[in-house]
Amino acid sequence: MFPFILAKIARAALTIVLVMTFAFVVLRMSGDPAQVLLGPDAPQDAVDAFRERWGLNDPIWQQYLAYLEQILTFDFGVSMRDQSPALDLVLERIPATLAITIPALILKIGIGIPAGVYAALHRESVADRGVIMLSIFGFTIPSFVLGLVLVLIFAVTLGWLPSGGQDTWQHAILPIATLSIGGIGILARFSRSAMIEVLGQPYIRTAMAKGLPWRDVVWKHALPNAVIPIITLIGFMVGALIAGAVVVESIFSWPGVGRLIVVSVANRDLAVVQCLLLVIAASMVVANLCVDFAYGLLDPRLRQKRAAH
Amino acid sequence: MADTAAIAAPRLLTRTRIRMPWLVGLAVAWIALMVLTAIFADWLRPYDITAMNLSARLLPVGTPGYWLGTDELGRDVLSRLIQSVRVSLVIAFGATILSAVFGTTLGFLAAQFRGWVEHLVMALADFQAALPFMIMSLAVLAFFGSSMALLVCLMGFYGWERYARIARGLAISASAQGYAGAVVQLGATPSRVYLRHILPNVASTLIVSMTLTFPEIILMESGLSFLGLGVQPPQSSLGNMVGFGREYLTRAPWIMLAPSAVIVMTTLSISLLGDWLRDRLDPTIR
């Protein structure tokens, strides 16, 4: 079990180093932040002073090593715009984003999985066809279209809900709805097919043949097995909690991580963008690691296979 | 080889021809309409996309001469919509092909050389999966500036890791089968084995994955353009029309609703077709 965990952790660390390197190389090679921040008409000595101040004159590998050294000491640099630490800027936005992504995740799981399982247990019924159609709509409608249509209906036409901002809890309703509808569709469809596959397995026939009530067959034999692939998908959704709301936050002017990404990218605020990339990649990688470990806890077969290695 | 192609082709046709549900038929018709619109955009659009008519601003849908209304500068929404369909489809087609070729090549390389090449390809695939594509594109586009060529290339990285994983897995299992071993014994070069023998045998799975990736690329491109970082004005794409139409949501919702409807119909049609093709053709799910 231990070598397995170590291998997974090493792989996760490698992925993060790759992301870090990518972020550094692409962002540094692509343009001159001094020109962008100071404007094209800035006097030459101001540009030189700026380059000196941010170490932009050193060779790229020296900048990279300095960058790695900083990260190992949890120093992510300061925003070039207002000098505040990049990490603080990112961290202070996370609660706002989580305030809409976590309720959306709960809705996705709470509605998507039961709908999918119900559809699988009542195949070819009206409810099944309804779930399939709704789920296809759910993931083919882009979030910006869905968000704007919801604004048009509930804010502009009916006037029930505010269209943007973050003042009261009502402001969170439309962003949460926009975020969750697509995910409910995806999760419902996925749970349906996972459940259908499990229901076709021989052990289900055995359970039915030995006379177990249908409810026990579903709850004790089918569901626990169908849950395993579903966990993978939920892992992705957990990984996207921080970065999954870029478009939705833009539509509803919600001051979360997504807005910060768009704004700092537009300002070419290198330190903040790098810090964001790293925080986002780290959250995705950690979520995937947790999924890998959850498999072991949920599925005794995998545990034994790993122990045998 | 010619023999197997001759046998495989009619079988593919008969397999696809039997019982195409009406919904899929409708989807195919819509896709055909969109492709024709993209090809004949220059003849179809009534006005130039930048032609302004300041005395006819924000005209509603159904105005004679401007059947889908006009935008804030008096430009014809229908003409812009036709041009946007062309731009969005060209980007999505280009990107889908790039990503399929790139991913499949890397997958085959991994299967052929194994060892460190395979580890490298898989590590890159992990990296791609760990960094949300939207975030990566935002960074790259904003820092390199947005151009059509860069946008197609960037979108060409969308989903490559899926093709790489599929191609690697299929190629490894194909090399274990008799036919690949036989042509190797006959002295075929690796490139001949992969391109002439293994590729035709795994093509259906790859094509299915292309039809599933295509709508996602349309959504990704329109999302970026919506945020103002994809296709740049005066050129227009479906996402960028929605983005600009958003300003006039209360006064002129048709500017935003027309391209939205086209995006949804197109991605819906391709998804329906892709699902149906997968059920028909993909041997791995049977």
PDB file of N, CA and C in Angstrom, chain A residues 159-212:
ATOM      1  N   GLY A 159     -38.286  40.243 -12.832  1.00  0.00           N
ATOM      2  CA  GLY A 159     -37.811  41.129 -11.787  1.00  0.00           C
ATOM      3  C   GLY A 159     -37.757  40.488 -10.406  1.00  0.00           C
ATOM      4  N   TRP A 160     -37.654  39.148 -10.347  1.00  0.00           N
ATOM      5  CA  TRP A 160     -37.641  38.456  -9.051  1.00  0.00           C
ATOM      6  C   TRP A 160     -36.273  38.491  -8.381  1.00  0.00           C
ATOM      7  N   LEU A 161     -35.219  38.404  -9.201  1.00  0.00           N
ATOM      8  CA  LEU A 161     -33.874  38.245  -8.647  1.00  0.00           C
ATOM      9  C   LEU A 161     -32.939  39.293  -9.232  1.00  0.00           C
ATOM     10  N   PRO A 162     -31.892  39.678  -8.468  1.00  0.00           N
ATOM     11  CA  PRO A 162     -30.922  40.639  -8.995  1.00  0.00           C
ATOM     12  C   PRO A 162     -30.067  39.985 -10.090  1.00  0.00           C
ATOM     13  N   SER A 163     -29.567  40.795 -11.040  1.00  0.00           N
ATOM     14  CA  SER A 163     -28.841  40.212 -12.170  1.00  0.00           C
ATOM     15  C   SER A 163     -27.338  40.152 -11.937  1.00  0.00           C
ATOM     16  N   GLY A 164     -26.820  40.877 -10.947  1.00  0.00           N
ATOM     17  CA  GLY A 164     -25.385  40.812 -10.725  1.00  0.00           C
ATOM     18  C   GLY A 164     -25.014  41.462  -9.411  1.00  0.00           C
ATOM     19  N   GLY A 165     -23.802  41.151  -8.906  1.00  0.00           N
ATOM     20  CA  GLY A 165     -23.363  41.701  -7.635  1.00  0.00           C
ATOM     21  C   GLY A 165     -23.339  40.636  -6.560  1.00  0.00           C
ATOM     22  N   GLN A 166     -23.051  41.045  -5.312  1.00  0.00           N
ATOM     23  CA  GLN A 166     -22.840  40.046  -4.271  1.00  0.00           C
ATOM     24  C   GLN A 166     -23.385  40.519  -2.924  1.00  0.00           C
ATOM     25  N   ASP A 167     -24.432  41.369  -2.921  1.00  0.00           N
ATOM     26  CA  ASP A 167     -24.831  41.988  -1.664  1.00  0.00           C
ATOM     27  C   ASP A 167     -25.640  41.082  -0.741  1.00  0.00           C
ATOM     28  N   THR A 168     -26.635  40.375  -1.274  1.00  0.00           N
ATOM     29  CA  THR A 168     -27.481  39.544  -0.424  1.00  0.00           C
ATOM     30  C   THR A 168     -27.457  38.100  -0.919  1.00  0.00           C
ATOM     31  N   TRP A 169     -28.124  37.207  -0.163  1.00  0.00           N
ATOM     32  CA  TRP A 169     -28.117  35.808  -0.584  1.00  0.00           C
ATOM     33  C   TRP A 169     -28.888  35.613  -1.887  1.00  0.00           C
ATOM     34  N   GLN A 170     -29.823  36.526  -2.191  1.00  0.00           N
ATOM     35  CA  GLN A 170     -30.553  36.384  -3.455  1.00  0.00           C
ATOM     36  C   GLN A 170     -29.614  36.494  -4.661  1.00  0.00           C
ATOM     37  N   HIS A 171     -28.527  37.273  -4.470  1.00  0.00           N
ATOM     38  CA  HIS A 171     -27.588  37.446  -5.575  1.00  0.00           C
ATOM     39  C   HIS A 171     -26.923  36.138  -5.974  1.00  0.00           C
ATOM     40  N   ALA A 172     -26.875  35.191  -5.031  1.00  0.00           N
ATOM     41  CA  ALA A 172     -26.170  33.937  -5.316  1.00  0.00           C
ATOM     42  C   ALA A 172     -27.048  32.944  -6.067  1.00  0.00           C
ATOM     43  N   ILE A 173     -28.363  33.168  -6.097  1.00  0.00           N
ATOM     44  CA  ILE A 173     -29.251  32.141  -6.655  1.00  0.00           C
ATOM     45  C   ILE A 173     -28.995  31.883  -8.138  1.00  0.00           C
ATOM     46  N   LEU A 174     -28.974  32.946  -8.941  1.00  0.00           N
ATOM     47  CA  LEU A 174     -28.782  32.736 -10.387  1.00  0.00           C
ATOM     48  C   LEU A 174     -27.410  32.138 -10.718  1.00  0.00           C
ATOM     49  N   PRO A 175     -26.302  32.639 -10.112  1.00  0.00           N
ATOM     50  CA  PRO A 175     -25.013  31.982 -10.393  1.00  0.00           C
ATOM     51  C   PRO A 175     -25.029  30.494 -10.019  1.00  0.00           C
ATOM     52  N   ILE A 176     -25.598  30.164  -8.858  1.00  0.00           N
ATOM     53  CA  ILE A 176     -25.619  28.755  -8.445  1.00  0.00           C
ATOM     54  C   ILE A 176     -26.444  27.927  -9.424  1.00  0.00           C
ATOM     55  N   ALA A 177     -27.598  28.467  -9.842  1.00  0.00           N
ATOM     56  CA  ALA A 177     -28.438  27.733 -10.794  1.00  0.00           C
ATOM     57  C   ALA A 177     -27.686  27.512 -12.101  1.00  0.00           C
ATOM     58  N   THR A 178     -27.018  28.575 -12.594  1.00  0.00           N
ATOM     59  CA  THR A 178     -26.285  28.447 -13.856  1.00  0.00           C
ATOM     60  C   THR A 178     -25.193  27.393 -13.753  1.00  0.00           C
ATOM     61  N   LEU A 179     -24.465  27.416 -12.625  1.00  0.00           N
ATOM     62  CA  LEU A 179     -23.373  26.465 -12.446  1.00  0.00           C
ATOM     63  C   LEU A 179     -23.882  25.035 -12.339  1.00  0.00           C
ATOM     64  N   SER A 180     -25.017  24.839 -11.663  1.00  0.00           N
ATOM     65  CA  SER A 180     -25.395  23.461 -11.352  1.00  0.00           C
ATOM     66  C   SER A 180     -26.139  22.762 -12.481  1.00  0.00           C
ATOM     67  N   ILE A 181     -26.891  23.506 -13.321  1.00  0.00           N
ATOM     68  CA  ILE A 181     -27.749  22.829 -14.294  1.00  0.00           C
ATOM     69  C   ILE A 181     -26.960  21.913 -15.242  1.00  0.00           C
ATOM     70  N   GLY A 182     -25.854  22.433 -15.806  1.00  0.00           N
ATOM     71  CA  GLY A 182     -25.048  21.604 -16.702  1.00  0.00           C
ATOM     72  C   GLY A 182     -24.518  20.364 -16.006  1.00  0.00           C
ATOM     73  N   GLY A 183     -23.992  20.565 -14.768  1.00  0.00           N
ATOM     74  CA  GLY A 183     -23.401  19.457 -14.016  1.00  0.00           C
ATOM     75  C   GLY A 183     -24.433  18.410 -13.641  1.00  0.00           C
ATOM     76  N   ILE A 184     -25.658  18.846 -13.336  1.00  0.00           N
ATOM     77  CA  ILE A 184     -26.716  17.887 -13.018  1.00  0.00           C
ATOM     78  C   ILE A 184     -26.933  16.973 -14.224  1.00  0.00           C
ATOM     79  N   GLY A 185     -26.986  17.564 -15.419  1.00  0.00           N
ATOM     80  CA  GLY A 185     -27.169  16.789 -16.645  1.00  0.00           C
ATOM     81  C   GLY A 185     -26.064  15.763 -16.833  1.00  0.00           C
ATOM     82  N   ILE A 186     -24.807  16.232 -16.687  1.00  0.00           N
ATOM     83  CA  ILE A 186     -23.674  15.339 -16.904  1.00  0.00           C
ATOM     84  C   ILE A 186     -23.698  14.191 -15.900  1.00  0.00           C
ATOM     85  N   LEU A 187     -23.916  14.540 -14.627  1.00  0.00           N
ATOM     86  CA  LEU A 187     -23.886  13.524 -13.580  1.00  0.00           C
ATOM     87  C   LEU A 187     -25.043  12.541 -13.727  1.00  0.00           C
ATOM     88  N   ALA A 188     -26.239  13.044 -14.122  1.00  0.00           N
ATOM     89  CA  ALA A 188     -27.396  12.166 -14.291  1.00  0.00           C
ATOM     90  C   ALA A 188     -27.122  11.146 -15.384  1.00  0.00           C
ATOM     91  N   ARG A 189     -26.576  11.642 -16.505  1.00  0.00           N
ATOM     92  CA  ARG A 189     -26.292  10.766 -17.629  1.00  0.00           C
ATOM     93  C   ARG A 189     -25.252   9.715 -17.266  1.00  0.00           C
ATOM     94  N   PHE A 190     -24.217  10.181 -16.558  1.00  0.00           N
ATOM     95  CA  PHE A 190     -23.128   9.282 -16.196  1.00  0.00           C
ATOM     96  C   PHE A 190     -23.614   8.228 -15.199  1.00  0.00           C
ATOM     97  N   SER A 191     -24.388   8.662 -14.167  1.00  0.00           N
ATOM     98  CA  SER A 191     -24.892   7.696 -13.176  1.00  0.00           C
ATOM     99  C   SER A 191     -25.807   6.694 -13.855  1.00  0.00           C
ATOM    100  N   ARG A 192     -26.601   7.179 -14.820  1.00  0.00           N
ATOM    101  CA  ARG A 192     -27.523   6.280 -15.501  1.00  0.00           C
ATOM    102  C   ARG A 192     -26.737   5.172 -16.196  1.00  0.00           C
ATOM    103  N   SER A 193     -25.691   5.548 -16.963  1.00  0.00           N
ATOM    104  CA  SER A 193     -24.999   4.503 -17.704  1.00  0.00           C
ATOM    105  C   SER A 193     -24.189   3.610 -16.764  1.00  0.00           C
ATOM    106  N   ALA A 194     -23.625   4.183 -15.676  1.00  0.00           N
ATOM    107  CA  ALA A 194     -22.881   3.347 -14.720  1.00  0.00           C
ATOM    108  C   ALA A 194     -23.815   2.329 -14.088  1.00  0.00           C
ATOM    109  N   MET A 195     -25.011   2.787 -13.723  1.00  0.00           N
ATOM    110  CA  MET A 195     -25.983   1.921 -13.067  1.00  0.00           C
ATOM    111  C   MET A 195     -26.474   0.835 -14.025  1.00  0.00           C
ATOM    112  N   ILE A 196     -26.725   1.208 -15.287  1.00  0.00           N
ATOM    113  CA  ILE A 196     -27.201   0.224 -16.260  1.00  0.00           C
ATOM    114  C   ILE A 196     -26.152  -0.864 -16.447  1.00  0.00           C
ATOM    115  N   GLU A 197     -24.874  -0.445 -16.489  1.00  0.00           N
ATOM    116  CA  GLU A 197     -23.823  -1.432 -16.674  1.00  0.00           C
ATOM    117  C   GLU A 197     -23.779  -2.411 -15.505  1.00  0.00           C
ATOM    118  N   VAL A 198     -23.881  -1.854 -14.273  1.00  0.00           N
ATOM    119  CA  VAL A 198     -23.824  -2.713 -13.093  1.00  0.00           C
ATOM    120  C   VAL A 198     -25.018  -3.674 -13.059  1.00  0.00           C
ATOM    121  N   LEU A 199     -26.198  -3.158 -13.437  1.00  0.00           N
ATOM    122  CA  LEU A 199     -27.402  -4.004 -13.378  1.00  0.00           C
ATOM    123  C   LEU A 199     -27.309  -5.199 -14.328  1.00  0.00           C
ATOM    124  N   GLY A 200     -26.431  -5.113 -15.330  1.00  0.00           N
ATOM    125  CA  GLY A 200     -26.287  -6.234 -16.263  1.00  0.00           C
ATOM    126  C   GLY A 200     -25.280  -7.281 -15.799  1.00  0.00           C
ATOM    127  N   GLN A 201     -24.639  -7.030 -14.639  1.00  0.00           N
ATOM    128  CA  GLN A 201     -23.581  -7.939 -14.176  1.00  0.00           C
ATOM    129  C   GLN A 201     -24.160  -9.232 -13.590  1.00  0.00           C
ATOM    130  N   PRO A 202     -23.374 -10.318 -13.664  1.00  0.00           N
ATOM    131  CA  PRO A 202     -23.858 -11.598 -13.150  1.00  0.00           C
ATOM    132  C   PRO A 202     -24.207 -11.567 -11.657  1.00  0.00           C
ATOM    133  N   TYR A 203     -23.452 -10.779 -10.840  1.00  0.00           N
ATOM    134  CA  TYR A 203     -23.738 -10.815  -9.399  1.00  0.00           C
ATOM    135  C   TYR A 203     -25.096 -10.235  -9.067  1.00  0.00           C
ATOM    136  N   ILE A 204     -25.627  -9.381  -9.954  1.00  0.00           N
ATOM    137  CA  ILE A 204     -26.979  -8.867  -9.728  1.00  0.00           C
ATOM    138  C   ILE A 204     -27.993  -9.981  -9.977  1.00  0.00           C
ATOM    139  N   ARG A 205     -27.725 -10.758 -11.053  1.00  0.00           N
ATOM    140  CA  ARG A 205     -28.626 -11.880 -11.348  1.00  0.00           C
ATOM    141  C   ARG A 205     -28.604 -12.873 -10.174  1.00  0.00           C
ATOM    142  N   THR A 206     -27.390 -13.110  -9.638  1.00  0.00           N
ATOM    143  CA  THR A 206     -27.275 -14.026  -8.496  1.00  0.00           C
ATOM    144  C   THR A 206     -28.099 -13.515  -7.317  1.00  0.00           C
ATOM    145  N   ALA A 207     -27.946 -12.204  -7.045  1.00  0.00           N
ATOM    146  CA  ALA A 207     -28.668 -11.637  -5.906  1.00  0.00           C
ATOM    147  C   ALA A 207     -30.174 -11.781  -6.098  1.00  0.00           C
ATOM    148  N   MET A 208     -30.627 -11.565  -7.367  1.00  0.00           N
ATOM    149  CA  MET A 208     -32.056 -11.703  -7.615  1.00  0.00           C
ATOM    150  C   MET A 208     -32.468 -13.169  -7.523  1.00  0.00           C
ATOM    151  N   ALA A 209     -31.593 -14.063  -8.018  1.00  0.00           N
ATOM    152  CA  ALA A 209     -31.931 -15.495  -8.041  1.00  0.00           C
ATOM    153  C   ALA A 209     -32.065 -16.049  -6.636  1.00  0.00           C
ATOM    154  N   LYS A 210     -31.266 -15.506  -5.697  1.00  0.00           N
ATOM    155  CA  LYS A 210     -31.381 -16.064  -4.349  1.00  0.00           C
ATOM    156  C   LYS A 210     -32.540 -15.429  -3.591  1.00  0.00           C
ATOM    157  N   GLY A 211     -33.355 -14.635  -4.291  1.00  0.00           N
ATOM    158  CA  GLY A 211     -34.615 -14.174  -3.724  1.00  0.00           C
ATOM    159  C   GLY A 211     -34.532 -12.919  -2.884  1.00  0.00           C
ATOM    160  N   LEU A 212     -33.452 -12.147  -3.026  1.00  0.00           N
ATOM    161  CA  LEU A 212     -33.388 -10.889  -2.278  1.00  0.00           C
ATOM    162  C   LEU A 212     -34.473  -9.937  -2.770  1.00  0.00           C
TER     163      LEU A 212
END
